[in-house]
mmCIF file of C-alpha atoms in Angstrom:
data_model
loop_
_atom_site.group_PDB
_atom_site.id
_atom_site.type_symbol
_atom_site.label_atom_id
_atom_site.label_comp_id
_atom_site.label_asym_id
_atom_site.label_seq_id
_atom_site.Cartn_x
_atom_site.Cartn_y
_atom_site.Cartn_z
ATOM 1 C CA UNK A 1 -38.580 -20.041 40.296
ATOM 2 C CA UNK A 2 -39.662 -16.688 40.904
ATOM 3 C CA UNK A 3 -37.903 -13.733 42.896
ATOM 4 C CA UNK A 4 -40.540 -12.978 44.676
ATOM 5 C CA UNK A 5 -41.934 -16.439 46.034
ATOM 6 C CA UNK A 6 -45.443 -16.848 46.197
ATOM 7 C CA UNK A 7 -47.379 -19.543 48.407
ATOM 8 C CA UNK A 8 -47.555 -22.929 47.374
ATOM 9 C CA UNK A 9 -49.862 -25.906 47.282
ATOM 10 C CA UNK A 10 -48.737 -29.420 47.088
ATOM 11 C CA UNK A 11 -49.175 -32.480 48.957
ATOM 12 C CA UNK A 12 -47.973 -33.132 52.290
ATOM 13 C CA UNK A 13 -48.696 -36.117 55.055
ATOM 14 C CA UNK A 14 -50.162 -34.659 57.970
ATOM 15 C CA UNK A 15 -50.310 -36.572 61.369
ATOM 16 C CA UNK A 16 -53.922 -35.498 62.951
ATOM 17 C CA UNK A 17 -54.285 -38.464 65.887
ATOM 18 C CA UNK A 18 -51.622 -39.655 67.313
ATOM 19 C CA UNK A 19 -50.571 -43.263 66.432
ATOM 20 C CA UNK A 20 -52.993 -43.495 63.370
ATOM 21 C CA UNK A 21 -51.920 -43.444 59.433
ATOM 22 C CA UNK A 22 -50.879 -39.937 58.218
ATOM 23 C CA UNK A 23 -52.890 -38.610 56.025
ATOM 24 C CA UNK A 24 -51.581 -37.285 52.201
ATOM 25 C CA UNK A 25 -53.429 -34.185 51.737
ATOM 26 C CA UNK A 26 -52.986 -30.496 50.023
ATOM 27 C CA UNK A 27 -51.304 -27.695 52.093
ATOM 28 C CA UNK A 28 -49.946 -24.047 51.066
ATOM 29 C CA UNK A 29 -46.649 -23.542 51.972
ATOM 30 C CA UNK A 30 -45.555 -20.125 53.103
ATOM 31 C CA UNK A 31 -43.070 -18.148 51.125
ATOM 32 C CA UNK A 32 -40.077 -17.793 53.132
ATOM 33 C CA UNK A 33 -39.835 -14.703 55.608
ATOM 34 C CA UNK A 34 -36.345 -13.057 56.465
ATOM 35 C CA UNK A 35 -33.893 -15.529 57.310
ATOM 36 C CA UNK A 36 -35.456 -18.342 55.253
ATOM 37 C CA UNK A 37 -35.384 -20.575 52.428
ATOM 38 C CA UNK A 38 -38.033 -22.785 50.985
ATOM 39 C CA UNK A 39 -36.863 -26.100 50.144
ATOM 40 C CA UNK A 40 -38.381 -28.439 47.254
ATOM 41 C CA UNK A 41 -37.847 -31.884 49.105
ATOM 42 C CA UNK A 42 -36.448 -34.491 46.938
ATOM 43 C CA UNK A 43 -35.928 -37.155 49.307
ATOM 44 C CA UNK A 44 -36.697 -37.477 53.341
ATOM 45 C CA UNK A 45 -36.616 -40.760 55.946
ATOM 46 C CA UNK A 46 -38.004 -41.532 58.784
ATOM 47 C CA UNK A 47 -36.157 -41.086 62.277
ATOM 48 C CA UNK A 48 -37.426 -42.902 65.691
ATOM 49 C CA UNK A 49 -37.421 -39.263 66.864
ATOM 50 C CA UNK A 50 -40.922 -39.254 64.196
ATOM 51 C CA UNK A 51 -41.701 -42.178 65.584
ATOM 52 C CA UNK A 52 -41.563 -40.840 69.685
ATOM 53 C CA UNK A 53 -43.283 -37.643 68.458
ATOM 54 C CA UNK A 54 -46.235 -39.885 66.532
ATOM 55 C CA UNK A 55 -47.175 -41.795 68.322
ATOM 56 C CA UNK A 56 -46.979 -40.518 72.197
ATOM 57 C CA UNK A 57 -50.446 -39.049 73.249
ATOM 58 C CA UNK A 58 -48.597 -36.445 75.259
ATOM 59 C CA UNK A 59 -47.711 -34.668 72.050
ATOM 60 C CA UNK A 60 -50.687 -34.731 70.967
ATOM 61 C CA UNK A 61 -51.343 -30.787 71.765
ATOM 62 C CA UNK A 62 -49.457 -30.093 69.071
ATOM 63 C CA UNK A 63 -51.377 -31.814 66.319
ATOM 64 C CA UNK A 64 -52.349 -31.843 63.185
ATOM 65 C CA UNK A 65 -48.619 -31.969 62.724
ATOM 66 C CA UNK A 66 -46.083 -32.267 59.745
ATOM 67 C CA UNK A 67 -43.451 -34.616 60.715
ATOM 68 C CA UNK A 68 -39.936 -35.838 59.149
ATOM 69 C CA UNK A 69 -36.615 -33.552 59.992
ATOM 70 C CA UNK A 70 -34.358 -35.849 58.246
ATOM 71 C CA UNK A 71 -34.100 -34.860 54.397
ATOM 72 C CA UNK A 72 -32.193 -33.304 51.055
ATOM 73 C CA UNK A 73 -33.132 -30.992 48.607
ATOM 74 C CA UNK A 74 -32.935 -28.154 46.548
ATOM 75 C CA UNK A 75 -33.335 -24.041 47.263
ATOM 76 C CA UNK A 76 -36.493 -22.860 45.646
ATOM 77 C CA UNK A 77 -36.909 -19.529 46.808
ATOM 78 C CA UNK A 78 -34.740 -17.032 49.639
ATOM 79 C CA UNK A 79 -35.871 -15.205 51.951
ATOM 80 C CA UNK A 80 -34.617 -11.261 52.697
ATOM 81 C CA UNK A 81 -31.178 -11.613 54.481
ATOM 82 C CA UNK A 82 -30.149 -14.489 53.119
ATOM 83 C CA UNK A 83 -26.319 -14.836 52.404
ATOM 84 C CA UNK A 84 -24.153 -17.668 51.139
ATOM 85 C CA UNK A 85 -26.725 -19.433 49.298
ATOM 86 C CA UNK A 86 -28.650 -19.404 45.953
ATOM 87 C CA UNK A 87 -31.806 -20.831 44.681
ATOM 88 C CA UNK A 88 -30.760 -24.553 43.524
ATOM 89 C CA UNK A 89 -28.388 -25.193 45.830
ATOM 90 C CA UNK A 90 -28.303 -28.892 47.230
ATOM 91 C CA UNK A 91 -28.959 -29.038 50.912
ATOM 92 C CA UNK A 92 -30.010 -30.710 53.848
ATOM 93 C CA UNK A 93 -31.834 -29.076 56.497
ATOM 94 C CA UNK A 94 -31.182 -30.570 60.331
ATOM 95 C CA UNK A 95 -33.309 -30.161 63.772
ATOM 96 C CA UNK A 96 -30.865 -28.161 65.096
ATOM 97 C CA UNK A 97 -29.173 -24.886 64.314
ATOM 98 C CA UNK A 98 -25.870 -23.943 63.415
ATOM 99 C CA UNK A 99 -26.185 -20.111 62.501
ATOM 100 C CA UNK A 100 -22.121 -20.564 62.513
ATOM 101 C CA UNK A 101 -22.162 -16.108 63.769
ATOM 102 C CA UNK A 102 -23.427 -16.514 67.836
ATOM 103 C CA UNK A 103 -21.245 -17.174 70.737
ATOM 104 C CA UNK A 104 -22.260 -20.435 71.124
ATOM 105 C CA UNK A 105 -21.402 -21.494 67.419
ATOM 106 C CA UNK A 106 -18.115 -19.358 67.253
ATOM 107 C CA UNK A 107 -17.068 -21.677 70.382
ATOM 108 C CA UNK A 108 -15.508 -25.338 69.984
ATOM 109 C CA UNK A 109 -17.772 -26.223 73.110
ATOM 110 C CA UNK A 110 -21.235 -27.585 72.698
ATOM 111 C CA UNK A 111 -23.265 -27.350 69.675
ATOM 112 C CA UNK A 112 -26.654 -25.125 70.428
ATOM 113 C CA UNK A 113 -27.564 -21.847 68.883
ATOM 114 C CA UNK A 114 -28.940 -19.146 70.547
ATOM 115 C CA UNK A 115 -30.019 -17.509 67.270
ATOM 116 C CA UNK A 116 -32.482 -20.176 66.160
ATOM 117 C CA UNK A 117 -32.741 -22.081 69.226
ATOM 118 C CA UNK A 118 -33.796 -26.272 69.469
ATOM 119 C CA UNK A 119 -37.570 -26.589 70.465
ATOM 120 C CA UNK A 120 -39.981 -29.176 69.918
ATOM 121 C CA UNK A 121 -42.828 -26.346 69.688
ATOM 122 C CA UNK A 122 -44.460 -26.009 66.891
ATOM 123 C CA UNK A 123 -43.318 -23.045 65.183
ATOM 124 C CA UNK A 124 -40.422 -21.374 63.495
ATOM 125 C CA UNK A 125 -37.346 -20.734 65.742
ATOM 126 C CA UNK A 126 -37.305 -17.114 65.289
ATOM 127 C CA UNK A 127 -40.421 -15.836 65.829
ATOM 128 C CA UNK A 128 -42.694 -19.109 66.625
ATOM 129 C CA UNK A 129 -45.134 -18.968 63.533
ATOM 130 C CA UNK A 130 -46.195 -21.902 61.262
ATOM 131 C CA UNK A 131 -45.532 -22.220 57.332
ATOM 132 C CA UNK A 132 -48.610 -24.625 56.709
ATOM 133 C CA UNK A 133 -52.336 -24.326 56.207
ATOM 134 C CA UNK A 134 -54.759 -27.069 55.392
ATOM 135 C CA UNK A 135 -57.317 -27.357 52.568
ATOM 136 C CA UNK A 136 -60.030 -25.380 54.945
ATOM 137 C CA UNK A 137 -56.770 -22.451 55.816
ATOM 138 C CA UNK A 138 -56.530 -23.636 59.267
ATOM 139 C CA UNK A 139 -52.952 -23.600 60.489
ATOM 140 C CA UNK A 140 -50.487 -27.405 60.183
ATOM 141 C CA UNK A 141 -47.938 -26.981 62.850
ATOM 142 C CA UNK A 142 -44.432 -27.386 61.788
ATOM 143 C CA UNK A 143 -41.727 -30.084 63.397
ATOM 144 C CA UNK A 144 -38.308 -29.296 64.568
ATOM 145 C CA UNK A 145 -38.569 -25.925 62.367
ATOM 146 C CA UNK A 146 -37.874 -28.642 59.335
ATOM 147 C CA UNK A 147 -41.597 -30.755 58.651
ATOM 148 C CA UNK A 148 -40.181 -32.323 55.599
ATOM 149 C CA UNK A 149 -42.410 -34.843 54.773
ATOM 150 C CA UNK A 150 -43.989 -32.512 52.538
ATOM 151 C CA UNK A 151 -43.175 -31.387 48.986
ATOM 152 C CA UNK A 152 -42.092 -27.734 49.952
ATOM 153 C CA UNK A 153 -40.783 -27.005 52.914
ATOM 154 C CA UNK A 154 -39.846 -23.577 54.662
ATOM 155 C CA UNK A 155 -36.413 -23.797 57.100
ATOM 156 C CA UNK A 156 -34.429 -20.994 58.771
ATOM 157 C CA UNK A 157 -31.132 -20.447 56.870
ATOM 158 C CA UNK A 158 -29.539 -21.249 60.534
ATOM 159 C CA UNK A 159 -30.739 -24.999 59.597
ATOM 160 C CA UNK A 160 -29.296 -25.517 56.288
ATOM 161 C CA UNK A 161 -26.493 -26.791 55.173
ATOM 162 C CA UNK A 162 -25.045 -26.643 51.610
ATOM 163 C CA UNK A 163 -23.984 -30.463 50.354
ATOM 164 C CA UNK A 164 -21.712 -31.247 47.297
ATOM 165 C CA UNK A 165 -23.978 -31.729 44.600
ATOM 166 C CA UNK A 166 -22.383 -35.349 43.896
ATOM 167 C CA UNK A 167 -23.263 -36.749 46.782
ATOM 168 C CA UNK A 168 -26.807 -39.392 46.068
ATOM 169 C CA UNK A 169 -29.767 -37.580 47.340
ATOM 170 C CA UNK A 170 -30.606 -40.675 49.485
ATOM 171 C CA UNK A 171 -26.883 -40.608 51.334
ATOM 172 C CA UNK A 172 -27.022 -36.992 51.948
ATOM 173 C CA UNK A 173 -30.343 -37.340 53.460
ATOM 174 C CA UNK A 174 -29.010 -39.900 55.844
ATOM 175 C CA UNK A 175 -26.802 -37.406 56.992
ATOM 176 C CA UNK A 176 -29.201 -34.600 58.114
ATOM 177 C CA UNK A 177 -29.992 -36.824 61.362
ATOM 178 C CA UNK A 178 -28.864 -40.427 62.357
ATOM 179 C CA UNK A 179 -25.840 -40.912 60.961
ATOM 180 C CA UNK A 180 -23.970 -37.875 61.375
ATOM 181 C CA UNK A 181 -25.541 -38.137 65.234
ATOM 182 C CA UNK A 182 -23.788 -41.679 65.659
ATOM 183 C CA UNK A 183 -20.585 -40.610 64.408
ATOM 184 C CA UNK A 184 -20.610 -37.121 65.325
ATOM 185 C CA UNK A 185 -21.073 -39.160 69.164
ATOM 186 C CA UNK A 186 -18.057 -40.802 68.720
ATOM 187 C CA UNK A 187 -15.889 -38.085 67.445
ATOM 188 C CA UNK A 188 -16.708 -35.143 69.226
ATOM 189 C CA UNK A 189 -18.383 -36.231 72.265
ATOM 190 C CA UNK A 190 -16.470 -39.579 73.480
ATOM 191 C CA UNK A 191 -13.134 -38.764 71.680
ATOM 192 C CA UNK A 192 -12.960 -42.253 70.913
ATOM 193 C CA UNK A 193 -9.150 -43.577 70.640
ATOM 194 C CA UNK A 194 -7.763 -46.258 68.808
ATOM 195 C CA UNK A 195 -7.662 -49.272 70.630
ATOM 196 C CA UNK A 196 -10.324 -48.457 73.018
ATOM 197 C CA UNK A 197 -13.244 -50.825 74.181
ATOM 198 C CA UNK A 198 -16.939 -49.271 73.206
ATOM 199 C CA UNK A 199 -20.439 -50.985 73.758
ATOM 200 C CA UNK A 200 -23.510 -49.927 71.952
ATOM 201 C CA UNK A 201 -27.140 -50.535 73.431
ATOM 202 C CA UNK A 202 -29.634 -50.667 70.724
ATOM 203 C CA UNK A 203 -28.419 -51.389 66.866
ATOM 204 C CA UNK A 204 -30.845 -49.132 64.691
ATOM 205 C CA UNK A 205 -29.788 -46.371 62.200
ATOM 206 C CA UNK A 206 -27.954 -44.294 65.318
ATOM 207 C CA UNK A 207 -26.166 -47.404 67.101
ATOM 208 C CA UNK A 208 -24.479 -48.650 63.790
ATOM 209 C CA UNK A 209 -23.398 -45.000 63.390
ATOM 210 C CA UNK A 210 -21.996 -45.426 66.377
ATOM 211 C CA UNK A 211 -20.309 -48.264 65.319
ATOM 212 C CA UNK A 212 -19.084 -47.002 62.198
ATOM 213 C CA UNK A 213 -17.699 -44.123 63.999
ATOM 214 C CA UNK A 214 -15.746 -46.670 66.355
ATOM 215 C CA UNK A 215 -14.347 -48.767 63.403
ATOM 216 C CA UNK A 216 -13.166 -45.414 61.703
ATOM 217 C CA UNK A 217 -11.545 -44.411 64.736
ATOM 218 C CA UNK A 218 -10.018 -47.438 65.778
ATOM 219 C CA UNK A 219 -11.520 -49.170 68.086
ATOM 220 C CA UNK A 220 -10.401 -52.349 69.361
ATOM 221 C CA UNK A 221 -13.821 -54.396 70.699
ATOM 222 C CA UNK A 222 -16.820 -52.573 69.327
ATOM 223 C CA UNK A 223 -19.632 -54.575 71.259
ATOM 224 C CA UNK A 224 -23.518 -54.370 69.839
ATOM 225 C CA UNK A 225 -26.268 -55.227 72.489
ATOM 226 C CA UNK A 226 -29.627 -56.071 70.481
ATOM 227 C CA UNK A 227 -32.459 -58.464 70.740
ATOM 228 C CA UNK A 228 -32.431 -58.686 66.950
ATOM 229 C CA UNK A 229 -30.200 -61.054 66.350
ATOM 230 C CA UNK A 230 -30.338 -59.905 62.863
ATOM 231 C CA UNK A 231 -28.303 -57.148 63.912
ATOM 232 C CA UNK A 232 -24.908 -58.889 63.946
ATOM 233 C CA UNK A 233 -24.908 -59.500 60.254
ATOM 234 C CA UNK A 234 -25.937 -55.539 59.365
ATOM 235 C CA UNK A 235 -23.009 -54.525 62.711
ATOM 236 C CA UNK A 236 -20.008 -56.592 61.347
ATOM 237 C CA UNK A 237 -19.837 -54.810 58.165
ATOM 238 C CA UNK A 238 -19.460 -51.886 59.698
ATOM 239 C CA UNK A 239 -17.474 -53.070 62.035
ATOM 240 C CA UNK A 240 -18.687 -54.717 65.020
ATOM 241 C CA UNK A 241 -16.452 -57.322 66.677
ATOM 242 C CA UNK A 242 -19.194 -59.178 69.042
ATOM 243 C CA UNK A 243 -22.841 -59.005 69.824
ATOM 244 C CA UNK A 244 -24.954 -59.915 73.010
ATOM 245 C CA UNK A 245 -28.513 -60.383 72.598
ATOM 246 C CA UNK A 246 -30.255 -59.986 76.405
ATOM 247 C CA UNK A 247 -32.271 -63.255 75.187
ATOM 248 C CA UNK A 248 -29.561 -65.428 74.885
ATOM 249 C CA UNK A 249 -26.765 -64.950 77.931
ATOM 250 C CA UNK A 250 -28.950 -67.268 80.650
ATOM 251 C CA UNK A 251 -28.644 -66.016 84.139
ATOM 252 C CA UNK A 252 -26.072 -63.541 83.704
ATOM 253 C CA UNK A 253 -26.482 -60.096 83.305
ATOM 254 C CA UNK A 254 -25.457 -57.870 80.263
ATOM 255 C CA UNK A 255 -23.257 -55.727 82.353
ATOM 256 C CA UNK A 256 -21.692 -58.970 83.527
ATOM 257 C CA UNK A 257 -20.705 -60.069 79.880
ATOM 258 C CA UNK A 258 -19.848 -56.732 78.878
ATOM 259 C CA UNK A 259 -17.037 -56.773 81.691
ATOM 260 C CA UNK A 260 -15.538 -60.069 80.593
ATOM 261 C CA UNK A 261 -15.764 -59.153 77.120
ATOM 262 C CA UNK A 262 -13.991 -55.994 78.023
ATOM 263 C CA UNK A 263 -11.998 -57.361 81.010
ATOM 264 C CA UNK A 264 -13.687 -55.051 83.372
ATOM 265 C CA UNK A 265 -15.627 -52.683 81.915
ATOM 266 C CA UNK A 266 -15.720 -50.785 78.698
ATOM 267 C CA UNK A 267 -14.017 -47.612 77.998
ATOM 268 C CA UNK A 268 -17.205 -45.982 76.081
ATOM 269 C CA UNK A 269 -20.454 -46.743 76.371
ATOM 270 C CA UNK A 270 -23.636 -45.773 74.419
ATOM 271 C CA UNK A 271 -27.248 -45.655 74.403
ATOM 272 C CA UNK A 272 -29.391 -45.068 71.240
ATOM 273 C CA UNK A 273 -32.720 -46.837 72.238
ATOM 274 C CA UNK A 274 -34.277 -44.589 74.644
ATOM 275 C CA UNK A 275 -34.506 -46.298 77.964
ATOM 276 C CA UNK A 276 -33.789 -45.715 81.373
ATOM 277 C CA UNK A 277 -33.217 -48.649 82.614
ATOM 278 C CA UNK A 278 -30.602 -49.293 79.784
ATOM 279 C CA UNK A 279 -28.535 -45.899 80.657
ATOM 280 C CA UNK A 280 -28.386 -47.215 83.962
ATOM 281 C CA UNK A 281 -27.000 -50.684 82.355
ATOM 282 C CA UNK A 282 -24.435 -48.816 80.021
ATOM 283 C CA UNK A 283 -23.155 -46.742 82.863
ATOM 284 C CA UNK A 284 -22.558 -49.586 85.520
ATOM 285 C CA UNK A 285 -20.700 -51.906 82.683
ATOM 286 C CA UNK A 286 -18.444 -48.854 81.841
ATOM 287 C CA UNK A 287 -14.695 -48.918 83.196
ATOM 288 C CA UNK A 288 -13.917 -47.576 86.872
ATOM 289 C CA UNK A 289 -11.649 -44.591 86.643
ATOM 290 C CA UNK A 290 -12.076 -43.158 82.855
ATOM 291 C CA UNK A 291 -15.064 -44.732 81.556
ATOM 292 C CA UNK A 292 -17.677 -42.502 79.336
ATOM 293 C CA UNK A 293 -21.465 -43.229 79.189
ATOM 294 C CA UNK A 294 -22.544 -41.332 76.168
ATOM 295 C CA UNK A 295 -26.756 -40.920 76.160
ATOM 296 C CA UNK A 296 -27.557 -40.552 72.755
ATOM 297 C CA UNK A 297 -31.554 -41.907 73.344
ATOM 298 C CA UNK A 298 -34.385 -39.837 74.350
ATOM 299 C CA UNK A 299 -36.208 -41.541 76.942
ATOM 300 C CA UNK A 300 -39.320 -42.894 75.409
ATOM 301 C CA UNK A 301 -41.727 -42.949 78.493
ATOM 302 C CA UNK A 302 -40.065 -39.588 80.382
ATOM 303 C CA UNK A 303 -38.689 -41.600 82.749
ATOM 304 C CA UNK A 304 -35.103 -40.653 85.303
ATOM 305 C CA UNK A 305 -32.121 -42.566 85.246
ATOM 306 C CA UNK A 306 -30.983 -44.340 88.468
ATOM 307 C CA UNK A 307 -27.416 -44.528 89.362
ATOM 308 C CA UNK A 308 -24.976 -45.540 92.012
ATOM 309 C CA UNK A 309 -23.360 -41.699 93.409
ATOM 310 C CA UNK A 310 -20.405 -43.462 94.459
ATOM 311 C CA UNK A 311 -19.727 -44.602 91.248
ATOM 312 C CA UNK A 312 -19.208 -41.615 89.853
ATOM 313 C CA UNK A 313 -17.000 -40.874 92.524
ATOM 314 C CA UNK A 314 -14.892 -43.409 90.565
ATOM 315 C CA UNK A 315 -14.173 -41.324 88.179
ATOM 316 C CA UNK A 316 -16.640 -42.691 85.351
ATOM 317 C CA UNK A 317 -18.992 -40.343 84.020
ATOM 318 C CA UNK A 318 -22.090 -39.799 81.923
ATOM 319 C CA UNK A 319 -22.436 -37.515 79.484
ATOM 320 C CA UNK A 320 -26.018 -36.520 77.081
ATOM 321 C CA UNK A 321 -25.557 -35.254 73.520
ATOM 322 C CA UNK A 322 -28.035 -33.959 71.060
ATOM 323 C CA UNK A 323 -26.830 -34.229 67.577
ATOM 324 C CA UNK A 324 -23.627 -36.294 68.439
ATOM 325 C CA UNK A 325 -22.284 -33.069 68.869
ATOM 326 C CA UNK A 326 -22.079 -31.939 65.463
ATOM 327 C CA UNK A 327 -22.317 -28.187 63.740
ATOM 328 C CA UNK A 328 -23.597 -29.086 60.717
ATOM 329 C CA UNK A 329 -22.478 -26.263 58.571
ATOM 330 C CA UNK A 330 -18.695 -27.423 59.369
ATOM 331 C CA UNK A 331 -19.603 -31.053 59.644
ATOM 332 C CA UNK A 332 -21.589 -32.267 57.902
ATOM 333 C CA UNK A 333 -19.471 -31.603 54.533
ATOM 334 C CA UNK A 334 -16.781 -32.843 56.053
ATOM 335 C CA UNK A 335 -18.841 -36.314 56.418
ATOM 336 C CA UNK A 336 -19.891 -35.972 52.656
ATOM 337 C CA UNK A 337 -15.871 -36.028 51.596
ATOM 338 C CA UNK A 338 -15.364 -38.668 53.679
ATOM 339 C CA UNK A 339 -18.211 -40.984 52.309
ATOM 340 C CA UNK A 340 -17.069 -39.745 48.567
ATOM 341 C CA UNK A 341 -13.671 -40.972 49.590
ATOM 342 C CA UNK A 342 -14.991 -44.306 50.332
ATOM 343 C CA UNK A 343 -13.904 -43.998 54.517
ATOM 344 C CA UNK A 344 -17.228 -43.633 55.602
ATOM 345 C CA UNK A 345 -19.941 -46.310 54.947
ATOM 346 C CA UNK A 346 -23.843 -45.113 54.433
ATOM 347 C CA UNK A 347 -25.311 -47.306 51.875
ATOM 348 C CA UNK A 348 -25.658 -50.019 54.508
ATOM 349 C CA UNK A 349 -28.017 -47.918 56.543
ATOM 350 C CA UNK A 350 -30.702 -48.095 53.866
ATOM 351 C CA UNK A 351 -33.162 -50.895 53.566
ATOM 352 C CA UNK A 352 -35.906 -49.864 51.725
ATOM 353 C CA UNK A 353 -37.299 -47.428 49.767
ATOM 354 C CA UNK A 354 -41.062 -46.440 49.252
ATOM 355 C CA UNK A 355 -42.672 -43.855 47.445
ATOM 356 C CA UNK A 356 -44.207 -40.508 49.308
ATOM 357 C CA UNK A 357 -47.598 -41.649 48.754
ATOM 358 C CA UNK A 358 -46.738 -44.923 50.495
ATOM 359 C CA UNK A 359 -45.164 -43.373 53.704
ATOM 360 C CA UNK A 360 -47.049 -45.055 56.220
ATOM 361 C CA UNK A 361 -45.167 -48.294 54.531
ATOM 362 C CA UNK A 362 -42.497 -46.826 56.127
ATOM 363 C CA UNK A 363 -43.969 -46.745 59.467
ATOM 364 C CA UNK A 364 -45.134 -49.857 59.595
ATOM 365 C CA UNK A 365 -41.325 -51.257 59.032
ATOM 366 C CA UNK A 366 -40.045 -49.226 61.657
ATOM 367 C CA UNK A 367 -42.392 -50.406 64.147
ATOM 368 C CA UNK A 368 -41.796 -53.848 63.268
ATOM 369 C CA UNK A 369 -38.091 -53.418 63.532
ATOM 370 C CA UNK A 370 -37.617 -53.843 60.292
ATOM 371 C CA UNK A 371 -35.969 -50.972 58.883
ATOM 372 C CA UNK A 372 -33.032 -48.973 59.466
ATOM 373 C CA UNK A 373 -33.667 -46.436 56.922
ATOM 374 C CA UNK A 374 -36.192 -46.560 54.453
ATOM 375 C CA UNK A 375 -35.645 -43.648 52.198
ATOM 376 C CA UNK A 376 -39.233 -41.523 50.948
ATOM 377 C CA UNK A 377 -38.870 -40.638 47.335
ATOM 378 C CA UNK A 378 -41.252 -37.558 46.907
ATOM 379 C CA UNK A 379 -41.280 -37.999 43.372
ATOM 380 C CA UNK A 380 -42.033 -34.194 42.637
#
C-alpha cells in the first residue's frame, strides 16, 4: 500500500442498459482526492434500492453505471485531510453522510449532511466528479458516492464508518444499508415503546429490520403483511407475532384485519415495499389520535400518496425517513456491540451467498423474491 496511491485496475460490474445482466469488466479506479479514502471491497449485497436504480428506464441517463452502496472493507489508501482513520482500517461505507462536524450532524434532529450532501447524481458529493473509467478511458459514473460492486472503490471520508474488526465481514456489510435502516426506523424515528402495536407492509431485508427493531424494543403485536407466505417462518424468529397475506383474508380488507388484530388500529405503522397505494393502506389502519405511519419505501413508479385530510386532523400522522434515521458514525457501532452481544439478530437476513463473478445470480433471486440478502464475496 503505497503513500502516494496510484490508479488502479481491477474488475468491476458495470450496468450499461437498464434491466439487462451487468457486465464484469476492467476499470481504473481513481486515487482518492482530499477528503477520501479508497476502499478494497471485501464483501458487498445487493439492496432493492440497486434493484429501483437497474432496472427503471428513467435512470437510464445516468448509465454505464457502477451500482451496490451496501458493503465492508478495508482502507487502502487516504486522501489529503483525512483524520481519524488509517490505511487497514475495517469499514463500511453508507449512501448517506455523516461528516459528524456540520450543523446538521452536531444536531439530534434529522440525519442529512450538508457537507457531503445525499444525491442520486452520478458523481462525488463534494465536487460531482467520477472515480471510474472503462477499458477505452471513457468515464463509469459512480452510485450513491459508494459504487461498491467493484474491487476498489473511492468514498468521501463523510461516508465511512470505522467497524470493530471482529465483527464477520458479511454482518457488517448488512449493516451499511437495510438493517441498520429497519431498526434505525424503529428507534429513532417511531420511538417505538414497549407494549405498543406495529404493522409492517412488505417483509424483505428492511421490513424484518423493522421487526427486529420492534421485538428489541418491546413490542407487544408486531404484525407482517406479505404475499409470501414464506415470510412468517423467516418474521417469527425475529419476532413477529402474526402475519396477513392480502391473498388469503377473502372480502375483507387489510386495514380491516389490521384493526381487529390491533383493536382499532395500530400504534406504528410501516412501509418498506415502495408503493403508494400501500402508504395509503398503512396510514388509514394506524390508530386515531397517536398513530405513526413511518415511509421507509421509495415509491417504485413515482407515484403520490392519497390520503383522507381529516384524518390527520385526528391526530395520526405520517412521517418519511431515509436511513431509519441513523448517523452512522455514532450508530452504526453501536449496532455492531449490540449484535456481538448477541441482542441484535443479523445472520437471519442472509440467504445466500455467490461469488463476484456470479452477481447477476444475485439479481435473479431478488427478482424472484427469493432472497433477503445474498452476500457478494469479491474474492480479491
Amino acid at each position: 500500500m503505497e503513500n502516494s496511491p496510484k490508479a488502479i485496475r481491477c474488475k468491476a460490474a458495470v450496468c450499461r442498459a437498464p434491466g439487462e445482466p451487468l457486465v464484469i469488466e476492467e476499470v481504473e479506479v481513481a486515487p482518492p482526492k482530499a477528503f477520501e479514502v479508497r476502499i478494497k471491497i471485501i464483501c458487498t449485497s445487493l439492496c432493492h434500492s440497486d434493484l429501483t436504480f437497474w432496472i427503471r428506464q428513467d435512470f437510464s441517463i445516468f448509465l454505464p453505471r457502477i451500482l451496490g452502496h451496501e458493503a465492508f472493507g478495508f482502507i487502502e489508501s487516504l486522501g489529503d485531510g483525512v483524520k481519524g482513520m488509517e490505511v487497514g482500517d475495517a469499514v463500511v461505507p453508507t449512501f448517506l453522510s455523516n461528516c459528524g462536524e456540520c450543523r446538521e450532524c452536531r444536531s439530534e434532529k434529522g440525519n442529512f449532511c450538508s457537507v457531503a450532501p445525499f444525491s442520486v447524481f452520478p458523481g462525488m458529493p463534494r465536487d460531482g466528479t467520477v472515480r471510474f473509467k472503462d477499458a477505452a478511458g471513457q468515464p463509469v459514473n459512480n452510485f450513491l458516492g459508494v459504487s461498491s460492486f467493484c474491487e476498489y472503490t473511492v468514498v468521501d471520508i463523510a461516508q465511512v464508518t470505522k467497524v470493530d474488526s471482529a465483527l464477520p465481514p458479511e454482518k457488517a456489510c448488512l449493516l451499511s444499508c437495510g438493517v441498520s435502516t429497519g431498526v434505525g426506523a424503529v428507534r429513532k424515528i417511531a420511538a417505538v415503546e414497549a407494549g405498543s402495536s406495529v404493522v409492517i407492509f412488505g417483509l424483505g431485508a428492511v421490513g424484518l429490520a423493522v421487526v427486529e427493531g420492534a421485538r428489541f424494543q418491546g413490542a407487544a403485536k408486531i404484525i407482517g403483511v406479505d404475499v409470501n407466505p414464506d415470510k412468517f417462518d423467516i418474521g417469527k424468529k425475529l419476532g413477529l407475532t402474526h402475519f396477513v397475506n392480502p391473498k388469503d383474508i377473502g372480502e375483507k380488507s387489510v386495514v380491516e384485519i389490521i384493526k381487529e388484530i390491533t383493536d382499532g388500529g395500530a400504534d406504528y405503522c410501516f412501509e418498506c415495499i415502495g408503493l403508494a397505494a400501500l402508504m395509503s393502506d398503512a396510514f388509514n389502519c394506524s390508530r386515531v389520535g397517536v398513530g405513526k405511519t413511518i415511509i421507509l419505501g421509495v415509491e417504485m413508479h413515482g407515484n403520490p400518496i392519497s390520503i383522507d385530510s381529516a384524518e390527520i386532523l385526528k391526530g395520526k400522522c405520517i412521517m418519511g425517513s431515509l436511513f431509519g434515521g441513523i448517523k452512522a458514525k455514532t450508530d452504526i457501532p453501536i449496532l455492531a456491540k449490540q449484535y456481538l452481544n448477541k441482542e441484535l439478530h443479523l445472520d437471519e437476513f442472509i440467504t445466500h451467498e455467490v461469488n463476484f463473478m456470479d452477481i447477476n445470480k444475485a439479481f435473479d433471486l431478488l427478482v424472484q423474491g427469493k432472497s433477503l440478502r445474498c452476500i457478494i464475496w469479491m474474492n480479491n
